[in-house]
Amino acid sequence: MNFSSSLFLLPVVFFYCFEPATGSAPSGCNSSNSPSGVTFVTGAVYGCDGNWNGGMSAAEVLCSTGHHVCSMDAELLALGLTKEVCRNSVPEGKWYASKVSGLWRLNQWGCDIYGTSTNDVFGCAKTDTADTATCSVLNSRKTMYSGGDGWAFTATQQQQPLDTSELNAIQHNNISSGGVMCCKNGPVGCSSSSPYGVTFVSGPQGSVYGCAGTWSGGISAANSLCAPGFTVCSTDNQLTTIGLTKSVCRGSVRGSQWYGSKVSGADVGNNVWGCDPGGASSNDVWGCSATDTGAASGCQVLNHMRSMADSSVGGWTYPGSTGTNEADHISHSDPSTGGAMCCREGCNPGYYGTNCSLGECGSQQPLCNGNGFCNDGQQGDGKCSCDYGWEGTDCSMKSTGVTSGMSFLQDAEREQAITTSSVGTRKGGSSSLGQLLVGVVIGVVVAFVGMVGALQLNKWMNNNSARQGGSHSQKLANGNDEGDVL
C-alpha cells in the first residue's frame, strides 16, 4: 500500500478508534466510567461502581443518560426500593452512596426528607447503621469519621466545618468498594421542578403521572410540576377516559405520599360526598393515596380527599381558605409527601393516528432508541426518522459505509423540519446537530486528505516524466508520446 492511498484510511481509523466502549454495567450506569454495579430495582434504581472527587454532585458521571444520583429517600421509596432490597442487593465490602443527607427528626437522627441538609451521606450497605430507623429505605450512612477503603472527605474552606458538610466533600477512589446509587429520571409528564414521580397510566388514550414537588397559591400553581403538554388533571371523568382506575390510583402510591388534582368535592346524591363531576366546585381537593378516605365511594377513580382538617400534615396547608375553597388555596412544602397529578389526553409518545395505534417507533423510552425522531401523534404515521449513522425501523442499527456530504445537508434539513414541527417526539439520544458537526469535520478531513493525495500523485507523475525526458504535455507537443503512431 503506498503513502497516498493509506492517507484515505485515516478518517476511518480515527472514527473506529473513538467509538464509545461498551461494558457489562447495569443499564443505569455509565459504562465508560462505571464498569460494574448492582441492580436494586430493575428499570429504576442501580448501584454503580466507580470513583469521583468533589462531593456527591461529581458522582453524576457514573450514571447513564436518563439517570441521576438518587436525591431523596422518598424518591427511592416511590421507585420501589425497600430497606430489605437496599441491604440484600449489596455485596459484602461495598457501599453505595446517594445525595440523601442527615437530619434530626422524630427525636432521632435519620434521613433528611427535605433535601436541604449536607450533614452525613446515606446509602445502601450489607449492614445497617443504628441511626437509619427514620429513613424509609436507606440503611447505612457515612461520616467524616467513617472513611477508609477508598472513602474520604475533603472540604474546601467554604465547606467548613467538615463534620456538617460531608455531602459536598465525599470522594471515592477504590472501585472495588462500591460507588453511587443512580435513579431513573422522573416520568415524562413531570417537569424539571419535580424531583421524582410515579406513573399512574401510560396508554393509547393519554397519560397520568404523579409529580412530586412544592407550590403555593392553589392547585393551579401546581402546573409548574407538569412537563410541557401536561396540566394538572381536571376532572374525575377525564381521568376515567384516560384509563385510571381506583385500584391503580391506590396501588401506585407508596407510604404517606399523596398526589392531588383539580377535582374538588360535591354532594353527589343520597347524602354521599364525593368528586364534583362538573369541575365547578373548589371545596376540598381529591387525589390518589395508598389509603382511601371514607368519602371516596362518591368518586369514579380518585380515592383520597384532603381538606383544611389536614392542614399542616405532611406539608399541606391552605393559607387564606374559608374551608369551602381549599382547591384555590392549597399549598405544598414537603416534596417527600407527594405533589400533583399531571394529565395529557390524546396519543402518547410512540402512538399515532385517530385511534392512537402503536407505531413502529415503539413505546419504550427513548423512542427510536434515542437515535432518531418519531413521527407520532394523531397527524403522524408512527415511523422513525433516523439520525445520521443509524438505520432500521427503530433506528437500532448502525449504518455501514460513508455517507456523502449531501446526506449531511439532508440530515440538517430534516432536523430543521423536526424543530419547527409540532408533530412528533424525540426522547433521549445524542444531538443531531452534534452528529452533523462530526460528519462535516470528517468530510473536511476526507477532502483535505484527497487533495493532498492528488497533489502527491501529480508531483510523482511530473517527476517521473522529467526523468524520462520531459513532461507529458511536452511530449504531446513534440509528437513523441509513446501512444503516437509514426
GROMACS .gro file of C-alpha atoms in nm:
model
  486
    1MET     CA    1   0.000   0.000   0.000
    2ASN     CA    2   0.155   0.339  -0.097
    3PHE     CA    3   0.151   0.652   0.118
    4SER     CA    4  -0.120   0.840  -0.069
    5SER     CA    5  -0.372   0.554  -0.054
    6SER     CA    6  -0.307   0.493   0.317
    7LEU     CA    7  -0.398   0.854   0.389
    8PHE     CA    8  -0.755   0.783   0.283
    9LEU     CA    9  -0.788   0.530   0.569
   10LEU     CA   10  -0.703   0.781   0.841
   11PRO     CA   11  -1.062   0.909   0.889
   12VAL     CA   12  -1.187   0.551   0.913
   13VAL     CA   13  -0.920   0.461   1.169
   14PHE     CA   14  -0.998   0.782   1.360
   15PHE     CA   15  -1.372   0.704   1.365
   16TYR     CA   16  -1.334   0.349   1.493
   17CYS     CA   17  -1.068   0.436   1.748
   18PHE     CA   18  -1.305   0.680   1.912
   19GLU     CA   19  -1.617   0.463   1.911
   20PRO     CA   20  -1.758   0.451   2.268
   21ALA     CA   21  -1.666   0.139   2.461
   22THR     CA   22  -1.932  -0.092   2.592
   23GLY     CA   23  -1.928  -0.274   2.923
   24SER     CA   24  -2.130  -0.506   3.143
   25ALA     CA   25  -2.250  -0.241   3.387
   26PRO     CA   26  -2.623  -0.225   3.468
   27SER     CA   27  -2.827  -0.006   3.234
   28GLY     CA   28  -2.845   0.279   3.485
   29CYS     CA   29  -2.464   0.309   3.494
   30ASN     CA   30  -2.237   0.491   3.251
   31SER     CA   31  -2.017   0.203   3.134
   32SER     CA   32  -1.739   0.445   3.036
   33ASN     CA   33  -1.691   0.543   3.400
   34SER     CA   34  -1.861   0.256   3.585
   35PRO     CA   35  -1.767  -0.090   3.453
   36SER     CA   36  -1.979  -0.284   3.703
   37GLY     CA   37  -2.252  -0.250   3.962
   38VAL     CA   38  -2.572  -0.393   4.110
   39THR     CA   39  -2.942  -0.366   4.033
   40PHE     CA   40  -3.161  -0.262   4.326
   41VAL     CA   41  -3.487  -0.217   4.132
   42THR     CA   42  -3.495  -0.324   3.767
   43GLY     CA   43  -3.555  -0.027   3.540
   44ALA     CA   44  -3.539   0.219   3.827
   45VAL     CA   45  -3.251   0.205   4.081
   46TYR     CA   46  -2.892   0.089   4.033
   47GLY     CA   47  -2.565   0.082   4.225
   48CYS     CA   48  -2.277   0.193   4.000
   49ASP     CA   49  -1.917   0.114   4.093
   50GLY     CA   50  -1.674   0.396   4.036
   51ASN     CA   51  -1.462   0.685   4.164
   52TRP     CA   52  -1.504   1.063   4.185
   53ASN     CA   53  -1.376   1.375   4.361
   54GLY     CA   54  -1.558   1.685   4.477
   55GLY     CA   55  -1.875   1.580   4.658
   56MET     CA   56  -2.182   1.383   4.555
   57SER     CA   57  -2.265   1.611   4.261
   58ALA     CA   58  -1.940   1.498   4.095
   59ALA     CA   59  -2.062   1.137   4.111
   60GLU     CA   60  -2.319   1.209   3.838
   61VAL     CA   61  -2.058   1.092   3.583
   62LEU     CA   62  -2.122   0.733   3.696
   63CYS     CA   63  -2.491   0.745   3.595
   64SER     CA   64  -2.602   0.676   3.238
   65THR     CA   65  -2.817   0.906   3.026
   66GLY     CA   66  -3.169   0.921   3.167
   67HIS     CA   67  -3.046   0.859   3.522
   68HIS     CA   68  -2.917   1.074   3.807
   69VAL     CA   69  -2.770   1.030   4.154
   70CYS     CA   70  -3.068   0.941   4.375
   71SER     CA   71  -3.158   1.253   4.571
   72MET     CA   72  -3.435   1.171   4.819
   73ASP     CA   73  -3.538   0.885   5.045
   74ALA     CA   74  -3.895   0.939   4.922
   75GLU     CA   75  -3.781   0.916   4.559
   76LEU     CA   76  -3.631   0.574   4.624
   77LEU     CA   77  -3.949   0.466   4.802
   78ALA     CA   78  -4.159   0.578   4.504
   79LEU     CA   79  -3.932   0.382   4.266
   80GLY     CA   80  -3.991   0.061   4.460
   81LEU     CA   81  -3.684   0.030   4.681
   82THR     CA   82  -3.728  -0.123   5.026
   83LYS     CA   83  -3.485  -0.140   5.316
   84GLU     CA   84  -3.458  -0.516   5.267
   85VAL     CA   85  -3.368  -0.477   4.899
   86CYS     CA   86  -3.127  -0.196   4.988
   87ARG     CA   87  -2.949  -0.430   5.230
   88ASN     CA   88  -2.965  -0.759   5.038
   89SER     CA   89  -2.854  -0.626   4.698
   90VAL     CA   90  -2.511  -0.509   4.813
   91PRO     CA   91  -2.213  -0.749   4.818
   92GLU     CA   92  -2.002  -0.765   5.133
   93GLY     CA   93  -1.747  -0.486   5.149
   94LYS     CA   94  -1.932  -0.244   4.918
   95TRP     CA   95  -2.133   0.070   4.988
   96TYR     CA   96  -2.342   0.279   4.751
   97ALA     CA   97  -2.398   0.647   4.831
   98SER     CA   98  -2.689   0.877   4.747
   99LYS     CA   99  -2.745   1.253   4.779
  100VAL     CA  100  -2.957   1.192   5.089
  101SER     CA  101  -2.804   1.353   5.396
  102GLY     CA  102  -2.887   1.359   5.766
  103LEU     CA  103  -3.139   1.548   5.978
  104TRP     CA  104  -3.267   1.532   6.334
  105ARG     CA  105  -3.634   1.435   6.327
  106LEU     CA  106  -3.872   1.228   6.532
  107ASN     CA  107  -3.627   1.267   6.821
  108GLN     CA  108  -3.353   1.078   6.643
  109TRP     CA  109  -3.100   1.111   6.362
  110GLY     CA  110  -3.210   0.996   6.016
  111CYS     CA  111  -3.260   1.086   5.651
  112ASP     CA  112  -3.324   1.448   5.558
  113ILE     CA  113  -3.667   1.432   5.391
  114TYR     CA  114  -3.645   1.788   5.255
  115GLY     CA  115  -3.318   1.764   5.063
  116THR     CA  116  -3.172   2.074   5.230
  117SER     CA  117  -2.902   1.928   5.459
  118THR     CA  118  -2.541   1.838   5.377
  119ASN     CA  119  -2.464   1.657   5.703
  120ASP     CA  120  -2.352   1.293   5.653
  121VAL     CA  121  -2.423   1.075   5.349
  122PHE     CA  122  -2.682   0.795   5.342
  123GLY     CA  123  -2.686   0.492   5.115
  124CYS     CA  124  -2.709   0.112   5.097
  125ALA     CA  125  -2.478  -0.147   5.253
  126LYS     CA  126  -2.485  -0.507   5.366
  127THR     CA  127  -2.500  -0.398   5.731
  128ASP     CA  128  -2.737  -0.143   5.885
  129THR     CA  129  -2.621   0.151   6.091
  130ALA     CA  130  -2.833   0.212   6.400
  131ASP     CA  131  -2.941   0.566   6.315
  132THR     CA  132  -3.131   0.489   5.992
  133ALA     CA  133  -3.457   0.396   6.165
  134THR     CA  134  -3.628   0.715   6.046
  135CYS     CA  135  -3.528   0.651   5.682
  136SER     CA  136  -3.787   0.486   5.459
  137VAL     CA  137  -3.548   0.267   5.263
  138LEU     CA  138  -3.181   0.361   5.312
  139ASN     CA  139  -2.998   0.155   5.575
  140SER     CA  140  -2.645   0.292   5.611
  141ARG     CA  141  -2.460   0.622   5.647
  142LYS     CA  142  -2.104   0.751   5.634
  143THR     CA  143  -1.948   1.049   5.806
  144MET     CA  144  -1.603   1.205   5.811
  145TYR     CA  145  -1.528   0.964   6.095
  146SER     CA  146  -1.619   0.651   5.897
  147GLY     CA  147  -1.400   0.686   5.589
  148GLY     CA  148  -1.140   0.439   5.469
  149ASP     CA  149  -1.139   0.172   5.199
  150GLY     CA  150  -1.140   0.443   4.933
  151TRP     CA  151  -1.394   0.671   5.103
  152ALA     CA  152  -1.265   1.011   5.212
  153PHE     CA  153  -1.399   1.359   5.291
  154THR     CA  154  -1.207   1.666   5.175
  155ALA     CA  155  -1.381   2.001   5.212
  156THR     CA  156  -1.286   2.340   5.073
  157GLN     CA  157  -1.260   2.640   5.302
  158GLN     CA  158  -1.618   2.737   5.205
  159GLN     CA  159  -1.746   2.394   5.310
  160GLN     CA  160  -1.613   2.410   5.665
  161PRO     CA  161  -1.686   2.280   5.919
  162LEU     CA  162  -1.631   1.945   5.753
  163ASP     CA  163  -1.839   1.746   6.000
  164THR     CA  164  -2.159   1.913   5.873
  165SER     CA  165  -2.080   1.919   5.501
  166GLU     CA  166  -1.990   1.560   5.416
  167LEU     CA  167  -2.235   1.553   5.125
  168ASN     CA  168  -2.032   1.820   4.944
  169ALA     CA  169  -1.693   1.676   5.045
  170ILE     CA  170  -1.723   1.300   4.992
  171GLN     CA  171  -1.494   1.133   4.738
  172HIS     CA  172  -1.417   0.777   4.638
  173ASN     CA  173  -1.102   0.619   4.490
  174ASN     CA  174  -1.145   0.243   4.526
  175ILE     CA  175  -1.380   0.098   4.267
  176SER     CA  176  -1.388  -0.238   4.445
  177SER     CA  177  -1.560  -0.085   4.749
  178GLY     CA  178  -1.871   0.043   4.570
  179GLY     CA  179  -1.986   0.373   4.428
  180VAL     CA  180  -2.311   0.562   4.384
  181MET     CA  181  -2.686   0.498   4.363
  182CYS     CA  182  -2.836   0.604   4.027
  183CYS     CA  183  -3.212   0.653   3.982
  184LYS     CA  184  -3.403   0.683   3.657
  185ASN     CA  185  -3.521   1.033   3.574
  186GLY     CA  186  -3.877   1.131   3.660
  187PRO     CA  187  -4.173   1.039   3.441
  188VAL     CA  188  -4.203   1.219   3.106
  189GLY     CA  189  -4.510   1.403   3.235
  190CYS     CA  190  -4.315   1.577   3.513
  191SER     CA  191  -4.108   1.894   3.474
  192SER     CA  192  -3.757   1.955   3.599
  193SER     CA  193  -3.913   2.119   3.906
  194SER     CA  194  -4.029   1.775   4.018
  195PRO     CA  195  -3.752   1.569   4.184
  196TYR     CA  196  -3.933   1.236   4.129
  197GLY     CA  197  -4.273   1.092   4.046
  198VAL     CA  198  -4.491   0.790   3.975
  199THR     CA  199  -4.668   0.660   3.666
  200PHE     CA  200  -5.041   0.601   3.707
  201VAL     CA  201  -5.142   0.544   3.343
  202SER     CA  202  -4.945   0.548   3.018
  203GLY     CA  203  -5.178   0.420   2.747
  204PRO     CA  204  -5.302   0.496   2.397
  205GLN     CA  205  -5.564   0.747   2.510
  206GLY     CA  206  -5.340   0.952   2.734
  207SER     CA  207  -5.118   0.959   3.040
  208VAL     CA  208  -5.145   1.034   3.411
  209TYR     CA  209  -4.837   1.092   3.627
  210GLY     CA  210  -4.786   1.185   3.989
  211CYS     CA  211  -4.521   1.458   4.008
  212ALA     CA  212  -4.367   1.530   4.348
  213GLY     CA  213  -4.284   1.886   4.442
  214THR     CA  214  -4.385   2.208   4.608
  215TRP     CA  215  -4.601   2.508   4.518
  216SER     CA  216  -4.812   2.779   4.678
  217GLY     CA  217  -5.129   2.964   4.583
  218GLY     CA  218  -5.382   2.694   4.492
  219ILE     CA  219  -5.383   2.376   4.286
  220SER     CA  220  -5.348   2.564   3.955
  221ALA     CA  221  -4.999   2.673   4.066
  222ALA     CA  222  -4.901   2.305   4.069
  223ASN     CA  223  -4.888   2.317   3.688
  224SER     CA  224  -4.521   2.409   3.741
  225LEU     CA  225  -4.462   2.041   3.824
  226CYS     CA  226  -4.604   1.923   3.491
  227ALA     CA  227  -4.396   1.887   3.175
  228PRO     CA  228  -4.489   2.084   2.860
  229GLY     CA  229  -4.807   1.939   2.713
  230PHE     CA  230  -4.931   1.825   3.055
  231THR     CA  231  -5.155   2.004   3.305
  232VAL     CA  232  -5.290   1.921   3.650
  233CYS     CA  233  -5.570   1.669   3.596
  234SER     CA  234  -5.904   1.849   3.598
  235THR     CA  235  -6.199   1.610   3.634
  236ASP     CA  236  -6.283   1.260   3.751
  237ASN     CA  237  -6.433   1.196   3.405
  238GLN     CA  238  -6.108   1.297   3.232
  239LEU     CA  239  -5.913   1.050   3.444
  240THR     CA  240  -6.167   0.777   3.370
  241THR     CA  241  -6.144   0.841   2.994
  242ILE     CA  242  -5.765   0.819   3.002
  243GLY     CA  243  -5.786   0.485   3.181
  244LEU     CA  244  -5.722   0.545   3.551
  245THR     CA  245  -5.896   0.308   3.793
  246LYS     CA  246  -5.935   0.332   4.168
  247SER     CA  247  -5.713   0.029   4.222
  248VAL     CA  248  -5.436   0.185   4.010
  249CYS     CA  249  -5.484   0.516   4.189
  250ARG     CA  250  -5.435   0.340   4.522
  251GLY     CA  251  -5.171   0.087   4.420
  252SER     CA  252  -4.932   0.330   4.252
  253VAL     CA  253  -4.862   0.539   4.562
  254ARG     CA  254  -4.633   0.430   4.845
  255GLY     CA  255  -4.601   0.538   5.205
  256SER     CA  256  -4.767   0.863   5.311
  257GLN     CA  257  -4.743   1.026   4.969
  258TRP     CA  258  -5.049   1.190   4.812
  259TYR     CA  259  -5.093   1.338   4.465
  260GLY     CA  260  -5.366   1.599   4.421
  261SER     CA  261  -5.577   1.704   4.122
  262LYS     CA  262  -5.813   1.991   4.039
  263VAL     CA  263  -6.107   1.768   4.126
  264SER     CA  264  -6.292   1.907   4.426
  265GLY     CA  265  -6.581   1.787   4.639
  266ALA     CA  266  -6.958   1.789   4.597
  267ASP     CA  267  -7.272   1.618   4.720
  268VAL     CA  268  -7.324   1.353   4.452
  269GLY     CA  269  -7.663   1.239   4.584
  270ASN     CA  270  -7.803   1.012   4.850
  271ASN     CA  271  -7.611   1.216   5.109
  272VAL     CA  272  -7.280   1.092   4.962
  273TRP     CA  273  -6.989   1.334   4.947
  274GLY     CA  274  -6.760   1.273   4.652
  275CYS     CA  275  -6.597   1.418   4.343
  276ASP     CA  276  -6.756   1.719   4.173
  277PRO     CA  277  -6.835   1.587   3.823
  278GLY     CA  278  -6.863   1.929   3.660
  279GLY     CA  279  -6.545   2.095   3.787
  280ALA     CA  280  -6.740   2.390   3.929
  281SER     CA  281  -6.663   2.339   4.298
  282SER     CA  282  -6.347   2.429   4.488
  283ASN     CA  283  -6.443   2.257   4.813
  284ASP     CA  284  -6.178   2.006   4.924
  285VAL     CA  285  -5.914   1.852   4.696
  286TRP     CA  286  -5.921   1.497   4.558
  287GLY     CA  287  -5.630   1.281   4.454
  288CYS     CA  288  -5.456   0.945   4.491
  289SER     CA  289  -5.306   0.788   4.802
  290ALA     CA  290  -5.219   0.444   4.930
  291THR     CA  291  -5.522   0.465   5.162
  292ASP     CA  292  -5.885   0.552   5.089
  293THR     CA  293  -6.088   0.816   5.267
  294GLY     CA  294  -6.445   0.731   5.363
  295ALA     CA  295  -6.595   0.968   5.105
  296ALA     CA  296  -6.410   0.801   4.817
  297SER     CA  297  -6.716   0.592   4.724
  298GLY     CA  298  -6.861   0.902   4.557
  299CYS     CA  299  -6.575   0.920   4.303
  300GLN     CA  300  -6.513   0.702   3.998
  301VAL     CA  301  -6.136   0.668   4.024
  302LEU     CA  302  -5.990   0.905   4.288
  303ASN     CA  303  -5.964   0.758   4.635
  304HIS     CA  304  -5.841   1.019   4.882
  305MET     CA  305  -5.965   1.367   4.976
  306ARG     CA  306  -5.780   1.644   5.160
  307SER     CA  307  -5.933   1.945   5.333
  308MET     CA  308  -5.846   2.207   5.591
  309ALA     CA  309  -5.879   1.935   5.854
  310ASP     CA  310  -5.547   1.800   5.721
  311SER     CA  311  -5.375   2.138   5.743
  312SER     CA  312  -5.001   2.124   5.818
  313VAL     CA  313  -4.995   1.743   5.793
  314GLY     CA  314  -4.716   1.643   5.552
  315GLY     CA  315  -4.657   1.999   5.438
  316TRP     CA  316  -5.013   2.051   5.309
  317THR     CA  317  -5.156   2.391   5.404
  318TYR     CA  318  -5.448   2.613   5.295
  319PRO     CA  319  -5.349   2.975   5.366
  320GLY     CA  320  -5.645   3.210   5.324
  321SER     CA  321  -5.904   2.938   5.273
  322THR     CA  322  -6.252   2.975   5.424
  323GLY     CA  323  -6.298   2.600   5.448
  324THR     CA  324  -6.511   2.572   5.134
  325ASN     CA  325  -6.250   2.668   4.872
  326GLU     CA  326  -5.943   2.459   4.955
  327ALA     CA  327  -5.864   2.392   4.587
  328ASP     CA  328  -5.800   2.765   4.536
  329HIS     CA  329  -5.561   2.787   4.831
  330ILE     CA  330  -5.387   2.452   4.878
  331SER     CA  331  -5.007   2.476   4.903
  332HIS     CA  332  -4.739   2.214   4.950
  333SER     CA  333  -4.394   2.248   5.110
  334ASP     CA  334  -4.266   1.891   5.153
  335PRO     CA  335  -4.171   1.704   4.831
  336SER     CA  336  -4.126   1.380   5.024
  337THR     CA  337  -4.505   1.355   5.075
  338GLY     CA  338  -4.611   1.379   4.710
  339GLY     CA  339  -4.733   1.650   4.478
  340ALA     CA  340  -4.977   1.687   4.188
  341MET     CA  341  -5.137   1.463   3.925
  342CYS     CA  342  -5.042   1.569   3.571
  343CYS     CA  343  -5.252   1.462   3.270
  344ARG     CA  344  -5.233   1.467   2.894
  345GLU     CA  345  -5.512   1.349   2.670
  346GLY     CA  346  -5.452   1.218   2.319
  347CYS     CA  347  -5.184   0.990   2.182
  348ASN     CA  348  -4.889   0.902   2.398
  349PRO     CA  349  -4.534   0.916   2.261
  350GLY     CA  350  -4.496   0.635   2.007
  351TYR     CA  351  -4.869   0.618   1.921
  352TYR     CA  352  -5.025   0.772   1.613
  353GLY     CA  353  -5.343   0.821   1.409
  354THR     CA  354  -5.702   0.892   1.508
  355ASN     CA  355  -5.716   0.568   1.708
  356CYS     CA  356  -5.374   0.619   1.872
  357SER     CA  357  -5.230   0.292   1.740
  358LEU     CA  358  -4.883   0.181   1.844
  359GLY     CA  359  -4.637   0.272   1.568
  360GLU     CA  360  -4.304   0.136   1.451
  361CYS     CA  361  -4.127   0.369   1.696
  362GLY     CA  362  -4.247   0.150   1.984
  363SER     CA  363  -4.344   0.284   2.324
  364GLN     CA  364  -4.019   0.216   2.511
  365GLN     CA  365  -3.830   0.528   2.610
  366PRO     CA  366  -3.624   0.660   2.448
  367LEU     CA  367  -3.827   0.632   2.127
  368CYS     CA  368  -3.638   0.521   1.818
  369ASN     CA  369  -3.368   0.404   2.064
  370GLY     CA  370  -3.272   0.768   2.113
  371ASN     CA  371  -3.123   0.770   1.762
  372GLY     CA  372  -3.400   0.945   1.573
  373PHE     CA  373  -3.730   1.127   1.562
  374CYS     CA  374  -4.069   0.958   1.597
  375ASN     CA  375  -4.343   1.098   1.376
  376ASP     CA  376  -4.617   1.020   1.627
  377GLY     CA  377  -4.937   1.198   1.727
  378GLN     CA  378  -5.276   1.199   1.558
  379GLN     CA  379  -5.128   1.356   1.242
  380GLY     CA  380  -4.824   1.127   1.226
  381ASP     CA  381  -4.752   0.786   1.073
  382GLY     CA  382  -4.580   0.628   1.374
  383LYS     CA  383  -4.246   0.580   1.195
  384CYS     CA  384  -3.893   0.669   1.296
  385SER     CA  385  -3.675   0.908   1.100
  386CYS     CA  386  -3.322   0.807   1.197
  387ASP     CA  387  -3.029   1.032   1.278
  388TYR     CA  388  -2.717   1.021   1.063
  389GLY     CA  389  -2.531   0.695   1.122
  390TRP     CA  390  -2.839   0.491   1.220
  391GLU     CA  391  -3.098   0.289   1.030
  392GLY     CA  392  -3.377   0.034   1.074
  393THR     CA  393  -3.745   0.075   1.161
  394ASP     CA  394  -3.649   0.165   1.518
  395CYS     CA  395  -3.307   0.323   1.444
  396SER     CA  396  -3.129   0.044   1.630
  397MET     CA  397  -2.872  -0.048   1.365
  398LYS     CA  398  -2.559   0.146   1.280
  399SER     CA  399  -2.529   0.245   0.918
  400THR     CA  400  -2.247   0.099   0.710
  401GLY     CA  401  -2.028   0.287   0.468
  402VAL     CA  402  -1.951   0.658   0.440
  403THR     CA  403  -2.235   0.900   0.378
  404SER     CA  404  -2.189   1.172   0.122
  405GLY     CA  405  -2.181   1.540   0.203
  406MET     CA  406  -2.530   1.575   0.050
  407SER     CA  407  -2.664   1.338   0.317
  408PHE     CA  408  -2.532   1.571   0.586
  409LEU     CA  409  -2.732   1.853   0.428
  410GLN     CA  410  -3.039   1.630   0.412
  411ASP     CA  411  -2.997   1.548   0.783
  412ALA     CA  412  -2.971   1.919   0.863
  413GLU     CA  413  -3.288   1.992   0.665
  414ARG     CA  414  -3.470   1.710   0.845
  415GLU     CA  415  -3.354   1.836   1.185
  416GLN     CA  416  -3.485   2.182   1.097
  417ALA     CA  417  -3.820   2.031   0.998
  418ILE     CA  418  -3.833   1.844   1.330
  419THR     CA  419  -3.756   2.161   1.525
  420THR     CA  420  -4.030   2.365   1.357
  421SER     CA  421  -4.296   2.092   1.357
  422SER     CA  422  -4.547   2.044   1.637
  423VAL     CA  423  -4.590   1.678   1.545
  424GLY     CA  424  -4.355   1.404   1.657
  425THR     CA  425  -4.148   1.305   1.954
  426ARG     CA  426  -3.777   1.278   2.024
  427LYS     CA  427  -3.677   1.128   2.359
  428GLY     CA  428  -3.315   1.095   2.465
  429GLY     CA  429  -3.029   1.014   2.231
  430SER     CA  430  -2.750   1.235   2.103
  431SER     CA  431  -2.795   1.567   1.931
  432SER     CA  432  -2.835   1.561   1.553
  433LEU     CA  433  -2.655   1.896   1.541
  434GLY     CA  434  -2.358   1.736   1.712
  435GLN     CA  435  -2.371   1.446   1.469
  436LEU     CA  436  -2.386   1.690   1.178
  437LEU     CA  437  -2.078   1.874   1.302
  438VAL     CA  438  -1.890   1.546   1.344
  439GLY     CA  439  -1.991   1.449   0.991
  440VAL     CA  440  -1.877   1.783   0.849
  441VAL     CA  441  -1.540   1.751   1.024
  442ILE     CA  442  -1.491   1.401   0.885
  443GLY     CA  443  -1.594   1.525   0.540
  444VAL     CA  444  -1.340   1.809   0.554
  445VAL     CA  445  -1.067   1.566   0.663
  446VAL     CA  446  -1.151   1.330   0.377
  447ALA     CA  447  -1.147   1.618   0.125
  448PHE     CA  448  -0.816   1.750   0.258
  449VAL     CA  449  -0.654   1.409   0.250
  450GLY     CA  450  -0.784   1.354  -0.102
  451MET     CA  451  -0.640   1.687  -0.217
  452VAL     CA  452  -0.302   1.610  -0.060
  453GLY     CA  453  -0.308   1.267  -0.224
  454ALA     CA  454  -0.388   1.418  -0.564
  455LEU     CA  455  -0.105   1.671  -0.531
  456GLN     CA  456   0.138   1.395  -0.433
  457LEU     CA  457   0.028   1.186  -0.731
  458ASN     CA  458   0.062   1.476  -0.975
  459LYS     CA  459   0.407   1.560  -0.837
  460TRP     CA  460   0.517   1.199  -0.875
  461MET     CA  461   0.394   1.186  -1.237
  462ASN     CA  462   0.573   1.509  -1.328
  463ASN     CA  463   0.897   1.397  -1.163
  464ASN     CA  464   0.876   1.062  -1.336
  465SER     CA  465   0.814   1.226  -1.672
  466ALA     CA  466   1.103   1.461  -1.618
  467ARG     CA  467   1.333   1.170  -1.557
  468GLN     CA  468   1.219   1.022  -1.890
  469GLY     CA  469   1.292   1.337  -2.088
  470GLY     CA  470   1.012   1.585  -2.038
  471SER     CA  471   0.661   1.629  -1.911
  472HIS     CA  472   0.364   1.454  -2.061
  473SER     CA  473   0.241   1.776  -2.220
  474GLN     CA  474   0.581   1.848  -2.373
  475LYS     CA  475   0.591   1.503  -2.530
  476LEU     CA  476   0.249   1.557  -2.683
  477ALA     CA  477   0.363   1.887  -2.825
  478ASN     CA  478   0.671   1.721  -2.976
  479GLY     CA  479   0.473   1.425  -3.111
  480ASN     CA  480   0.688   1.184  -2.914
  481ASP     CA  481   0.434   1.040  -2.677
  482GLU     CA  482   0.451   0.666  -2.652
  483GLY     CA  483   0.097   0.648  -2.775
  484ASP     CA  484   0.171   0.822  -3.108
  485VAL     CA  485   0.181   0.618  -3.428
  486LEU     CA  486   0.453   0.727  -3.670
   0.00000   0.00000   0.00000
